[in-house]
Short mmCIF file of C-alpha atoms in Angstrom, two decimals:
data_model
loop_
_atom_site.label_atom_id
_atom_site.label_comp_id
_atom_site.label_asym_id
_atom_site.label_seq_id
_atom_site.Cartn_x
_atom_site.Cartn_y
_atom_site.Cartn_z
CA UNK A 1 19.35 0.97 -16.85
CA UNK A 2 17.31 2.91 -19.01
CA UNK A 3 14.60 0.84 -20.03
CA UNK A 4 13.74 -1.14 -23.57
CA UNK A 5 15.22 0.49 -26.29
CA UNK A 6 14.31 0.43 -30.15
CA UNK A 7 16.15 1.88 -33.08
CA UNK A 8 15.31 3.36 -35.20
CA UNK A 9 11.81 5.25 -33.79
CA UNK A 10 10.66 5.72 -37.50
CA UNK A 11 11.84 4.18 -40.69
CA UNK A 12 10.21 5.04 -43.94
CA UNK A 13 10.94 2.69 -46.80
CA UNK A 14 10.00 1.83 -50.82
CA UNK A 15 7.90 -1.16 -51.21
CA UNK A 16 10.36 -4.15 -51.81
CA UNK A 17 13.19 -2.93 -49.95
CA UNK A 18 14.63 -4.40 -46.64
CA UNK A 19 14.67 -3.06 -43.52
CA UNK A 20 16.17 -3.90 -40.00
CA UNK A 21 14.95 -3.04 -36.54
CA UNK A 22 17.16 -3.13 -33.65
CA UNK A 23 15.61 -4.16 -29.45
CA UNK A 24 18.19 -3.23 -26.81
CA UNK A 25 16.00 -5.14 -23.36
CA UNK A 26 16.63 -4.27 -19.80
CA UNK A 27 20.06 -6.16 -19.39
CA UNK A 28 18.82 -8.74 -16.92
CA UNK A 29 16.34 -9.84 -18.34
CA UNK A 30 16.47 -13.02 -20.32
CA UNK A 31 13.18 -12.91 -22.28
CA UNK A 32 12.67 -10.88 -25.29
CA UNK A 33 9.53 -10.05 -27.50
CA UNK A 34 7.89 -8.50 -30.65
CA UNK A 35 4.89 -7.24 -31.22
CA UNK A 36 3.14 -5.54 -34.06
CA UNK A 37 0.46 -2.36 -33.22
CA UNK A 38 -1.31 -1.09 -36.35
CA UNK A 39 -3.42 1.84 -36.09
CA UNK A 40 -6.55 1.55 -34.01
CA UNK A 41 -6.14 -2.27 -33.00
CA UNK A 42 -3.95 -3.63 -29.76
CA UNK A 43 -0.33 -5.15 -30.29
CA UNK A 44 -0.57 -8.12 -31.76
CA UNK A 45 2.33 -11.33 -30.64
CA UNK A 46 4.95 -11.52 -33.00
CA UNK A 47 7.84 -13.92 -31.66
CA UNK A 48 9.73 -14.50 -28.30
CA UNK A 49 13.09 -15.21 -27.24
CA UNK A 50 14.65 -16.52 -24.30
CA UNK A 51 17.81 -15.80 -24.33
CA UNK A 52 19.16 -16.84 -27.70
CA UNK A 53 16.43 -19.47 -28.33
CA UNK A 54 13.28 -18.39 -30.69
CA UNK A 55 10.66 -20.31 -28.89
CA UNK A 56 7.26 -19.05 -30.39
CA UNK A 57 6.75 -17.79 -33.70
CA UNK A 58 2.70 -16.15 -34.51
CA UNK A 59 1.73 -17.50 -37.58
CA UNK A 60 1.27 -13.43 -37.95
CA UNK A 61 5.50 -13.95 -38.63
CA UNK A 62 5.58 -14.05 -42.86
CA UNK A 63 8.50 -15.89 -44.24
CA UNK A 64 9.64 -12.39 -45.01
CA UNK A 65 10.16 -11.98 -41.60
CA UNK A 66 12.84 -13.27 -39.30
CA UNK A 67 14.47 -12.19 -35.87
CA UNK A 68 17.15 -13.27 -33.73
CA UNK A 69 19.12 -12.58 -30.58
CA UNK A 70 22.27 -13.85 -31.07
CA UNK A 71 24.18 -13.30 -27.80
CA UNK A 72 20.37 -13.63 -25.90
CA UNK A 73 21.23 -9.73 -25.31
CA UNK A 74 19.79 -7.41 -28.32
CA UNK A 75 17.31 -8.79 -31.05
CA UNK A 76 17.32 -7.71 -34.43
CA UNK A 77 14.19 -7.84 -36.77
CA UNK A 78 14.76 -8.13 -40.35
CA UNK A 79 11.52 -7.47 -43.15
CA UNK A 80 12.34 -8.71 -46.38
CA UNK A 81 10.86 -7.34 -49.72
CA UNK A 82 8.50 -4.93 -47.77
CA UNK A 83 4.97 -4.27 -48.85
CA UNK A 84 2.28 -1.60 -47.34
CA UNK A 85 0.77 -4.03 -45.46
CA UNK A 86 4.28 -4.09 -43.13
CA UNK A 87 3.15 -0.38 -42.38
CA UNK A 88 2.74 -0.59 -38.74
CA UNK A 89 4.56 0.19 -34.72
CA UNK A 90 7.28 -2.82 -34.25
CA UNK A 91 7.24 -2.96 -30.30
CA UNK A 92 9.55 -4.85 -28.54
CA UNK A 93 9.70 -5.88 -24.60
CA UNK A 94 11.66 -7.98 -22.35
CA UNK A 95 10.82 -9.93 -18.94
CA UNK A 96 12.66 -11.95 -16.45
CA UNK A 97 11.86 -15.92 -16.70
CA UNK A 98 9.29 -16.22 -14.02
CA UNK A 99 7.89 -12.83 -14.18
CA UNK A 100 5.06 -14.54 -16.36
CA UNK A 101 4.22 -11.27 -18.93
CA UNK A 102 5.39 -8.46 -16.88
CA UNK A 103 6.72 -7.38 -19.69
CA UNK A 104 8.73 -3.78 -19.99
CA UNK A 105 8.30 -2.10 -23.52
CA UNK A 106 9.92 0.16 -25.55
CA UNK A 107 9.11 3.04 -27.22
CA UNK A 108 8.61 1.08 -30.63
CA UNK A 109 9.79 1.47 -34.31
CA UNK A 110 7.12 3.61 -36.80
CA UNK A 111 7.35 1.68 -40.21
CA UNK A 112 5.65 3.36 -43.29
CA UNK A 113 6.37 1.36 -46.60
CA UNK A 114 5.31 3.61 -49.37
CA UNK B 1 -9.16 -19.03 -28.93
CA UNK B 2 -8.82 -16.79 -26.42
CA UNK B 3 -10.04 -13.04 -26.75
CA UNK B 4 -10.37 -9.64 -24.55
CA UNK B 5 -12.96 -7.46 -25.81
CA UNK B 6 -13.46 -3.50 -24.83
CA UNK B 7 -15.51 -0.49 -25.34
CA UNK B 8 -14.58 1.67 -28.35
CA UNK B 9 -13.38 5.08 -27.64
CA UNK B 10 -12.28 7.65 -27.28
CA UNK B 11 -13.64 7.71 -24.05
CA UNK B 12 -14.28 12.38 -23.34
CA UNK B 13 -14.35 12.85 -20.14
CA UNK B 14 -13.95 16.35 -17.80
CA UNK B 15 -11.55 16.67 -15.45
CA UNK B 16 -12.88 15.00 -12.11
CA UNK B 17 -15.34 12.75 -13.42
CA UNK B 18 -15.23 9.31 -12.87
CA UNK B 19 -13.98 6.95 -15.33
CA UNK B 20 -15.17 3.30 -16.69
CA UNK B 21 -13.33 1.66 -19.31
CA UNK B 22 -15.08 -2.01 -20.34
CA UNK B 23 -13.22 -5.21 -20.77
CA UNK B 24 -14.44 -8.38 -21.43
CA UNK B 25 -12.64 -11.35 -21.70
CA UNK B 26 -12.85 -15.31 -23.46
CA UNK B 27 -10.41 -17.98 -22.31
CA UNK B 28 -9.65 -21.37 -21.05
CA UNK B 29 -9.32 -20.98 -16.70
CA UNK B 30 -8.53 -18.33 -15.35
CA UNK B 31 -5.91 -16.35 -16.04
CA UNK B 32 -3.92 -13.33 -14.68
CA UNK B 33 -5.72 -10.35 -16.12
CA UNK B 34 -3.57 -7.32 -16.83
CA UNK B 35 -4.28 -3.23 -17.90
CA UNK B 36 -1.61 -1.52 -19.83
CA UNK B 37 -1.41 2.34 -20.39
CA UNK B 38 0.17 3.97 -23.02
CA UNK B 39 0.60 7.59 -22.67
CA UNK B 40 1.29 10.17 -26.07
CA UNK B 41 5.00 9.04 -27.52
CA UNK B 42 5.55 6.46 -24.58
CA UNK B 43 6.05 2.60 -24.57
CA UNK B 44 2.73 0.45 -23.18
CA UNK B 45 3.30 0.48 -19.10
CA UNK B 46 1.64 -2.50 -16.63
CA UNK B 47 -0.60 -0.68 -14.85
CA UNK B 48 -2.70 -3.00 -12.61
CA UNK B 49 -2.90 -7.02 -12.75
CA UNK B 50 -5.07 -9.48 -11.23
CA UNK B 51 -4.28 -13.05 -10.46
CA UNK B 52 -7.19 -14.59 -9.29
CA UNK B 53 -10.97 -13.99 -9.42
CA UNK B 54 -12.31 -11.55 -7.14
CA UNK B 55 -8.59 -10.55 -6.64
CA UNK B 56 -8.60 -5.98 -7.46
CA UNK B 57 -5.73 -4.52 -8.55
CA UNK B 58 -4.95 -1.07 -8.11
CA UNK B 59 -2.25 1.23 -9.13
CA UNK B 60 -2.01 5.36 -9.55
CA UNK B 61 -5.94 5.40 -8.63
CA UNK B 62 -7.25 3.36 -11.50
CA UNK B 63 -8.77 -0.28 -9.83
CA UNK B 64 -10.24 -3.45 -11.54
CA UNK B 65 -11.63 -6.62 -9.85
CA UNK B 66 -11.34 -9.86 -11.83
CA UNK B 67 -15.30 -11.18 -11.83
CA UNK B 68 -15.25 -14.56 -13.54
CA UNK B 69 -19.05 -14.60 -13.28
CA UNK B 70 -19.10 -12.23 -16.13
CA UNK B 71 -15.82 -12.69 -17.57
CA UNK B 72 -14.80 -9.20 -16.87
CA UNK B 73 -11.99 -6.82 -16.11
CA UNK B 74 -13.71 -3.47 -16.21
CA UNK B 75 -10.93 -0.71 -15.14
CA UNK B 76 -12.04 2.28 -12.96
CA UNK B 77 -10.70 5.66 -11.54
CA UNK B 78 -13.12 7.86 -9.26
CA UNK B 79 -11.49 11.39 -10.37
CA UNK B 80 -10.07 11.65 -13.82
CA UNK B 81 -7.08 13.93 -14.53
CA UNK B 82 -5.51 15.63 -17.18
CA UNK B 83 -2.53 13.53 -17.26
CA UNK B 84 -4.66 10.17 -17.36
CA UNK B 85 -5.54 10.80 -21.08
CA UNK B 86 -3.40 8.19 -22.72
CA UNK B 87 -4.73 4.92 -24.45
CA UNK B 88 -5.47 1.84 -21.92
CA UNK B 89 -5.08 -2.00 -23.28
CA UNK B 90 -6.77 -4.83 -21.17
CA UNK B 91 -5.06 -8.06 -21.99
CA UNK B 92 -4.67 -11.59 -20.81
CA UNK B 93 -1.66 -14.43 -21.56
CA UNK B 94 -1.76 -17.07 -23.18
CA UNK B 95 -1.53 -20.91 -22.32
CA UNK B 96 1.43 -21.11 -21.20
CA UNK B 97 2.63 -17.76 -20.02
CA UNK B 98 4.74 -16.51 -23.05
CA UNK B 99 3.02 -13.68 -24.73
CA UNK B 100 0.04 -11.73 -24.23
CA UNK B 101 -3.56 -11.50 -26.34
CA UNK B 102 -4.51 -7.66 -26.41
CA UNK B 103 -7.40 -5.83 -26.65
CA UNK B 104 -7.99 -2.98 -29.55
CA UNK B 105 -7.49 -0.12 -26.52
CA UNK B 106 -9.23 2.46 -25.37
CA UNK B 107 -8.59 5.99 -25.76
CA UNK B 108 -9.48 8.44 -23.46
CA UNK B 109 -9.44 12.17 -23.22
CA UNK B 110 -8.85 14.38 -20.36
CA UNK B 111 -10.03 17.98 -20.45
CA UNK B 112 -9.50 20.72 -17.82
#
């Protein structure tokens, strides 16, 4: 296995247009998180899935935002109606249930909303 | 809530010299206290975790002993290298074990 994976690794978009960002996690694990880095701060919790159950959602998580993990393999994240304030690294990890947050990362998703 | 505080960077250091990168933390108990690393164009990496107080991890040099006496997590490395200068995160979970509270990370710069 080759780790977390995240597509794209940068998106550049128009202010009110939607955008999608794909998580690919280790395949045995059955957790599955976002985060959100801006520049010069620390990731900040987005939402967490185990397997195909949302369980958390950070009040950080607009209405314009929504995620899901259908098949509790890959997660999708979906921005509606973007706005420069959505400008920031979408990170996204995965654990094993019982590793508490070992979590594994991947590379992340660069979004610039111009 | 709970919180992880730690020095601003970037941290300049030469090759060789020994390295201290602050943390502080607030929370409820004691949790496990964790340092990630993330190097240029990489994903964040777990690189040392502590349990319990007094408990050090220790991983590719770099050590940090949980002190609850002073809520800290400082991370240390006796001989810098080139290949250290990446930006390190100290963080703790939450409540329940689901997610983790970063800090704003620390960057830090290696020269020969």
């Amino acid at each position: 296995d080759t780790g977390v994976s995240q597509n794209p690794r940068h998106k550049i978009t128009k202010r009110g247009q939607n955008v999608t960002f794909r998580c690919d996690p280790i395949s045995e694990h059955n957790r599955l998180y976002w985060y959100r880095q801006t520049l010069g701060q620390g990731p900040e919790f987005l939402t967490y899935f185990q397997n195909e159950a949302q369980l958390e959602k950070s009040r950080l998580l607009s209405d314009r935002f929504s995620a899901e993990r259908p098949k509790g393999s890959f997660s999708t994240l979906e921005i509606q109606r973007t706005e420069q304030g959505d400008s920031a690294m979408y990170l996204c990890a995965s654990s094993s249930q019982g590793s508490g947050t070992e979590a594994f990362f991947g590379q992340g998703t660069r979004l610039t909303v111009v | 809530g709970d919180s992880v505080t730690q020095m601003e960077g970037p941290v300049t250091l030469s090759e060789e010299a020994f390295l201290t990168i602050n943390c502080t933390y607030t929370a409820t108990g004691y949790p496990s206290l964790f340092w990630y690393v993330q190097y240029p164009g990489e994903g964040l990496q777990l690189l040392l975790k502590a349990t319990k107080a007094d408990d050090k991890g220790s991983n590719k040099g770099f050590e940090a002993t949980y002190r609850k006496e002073t809520t800290s997590f400082h991370l240390e490395k006796g001989s810098v290298q080139v290949s250290d200068s990446a930006v390190y995160f100290c963080a703790l979970p939450n409540s329940g074990y689901s997610t983790l509270t970063f800090g704003k990370g620390t960057m830090l710069l290696v020269s020969p």
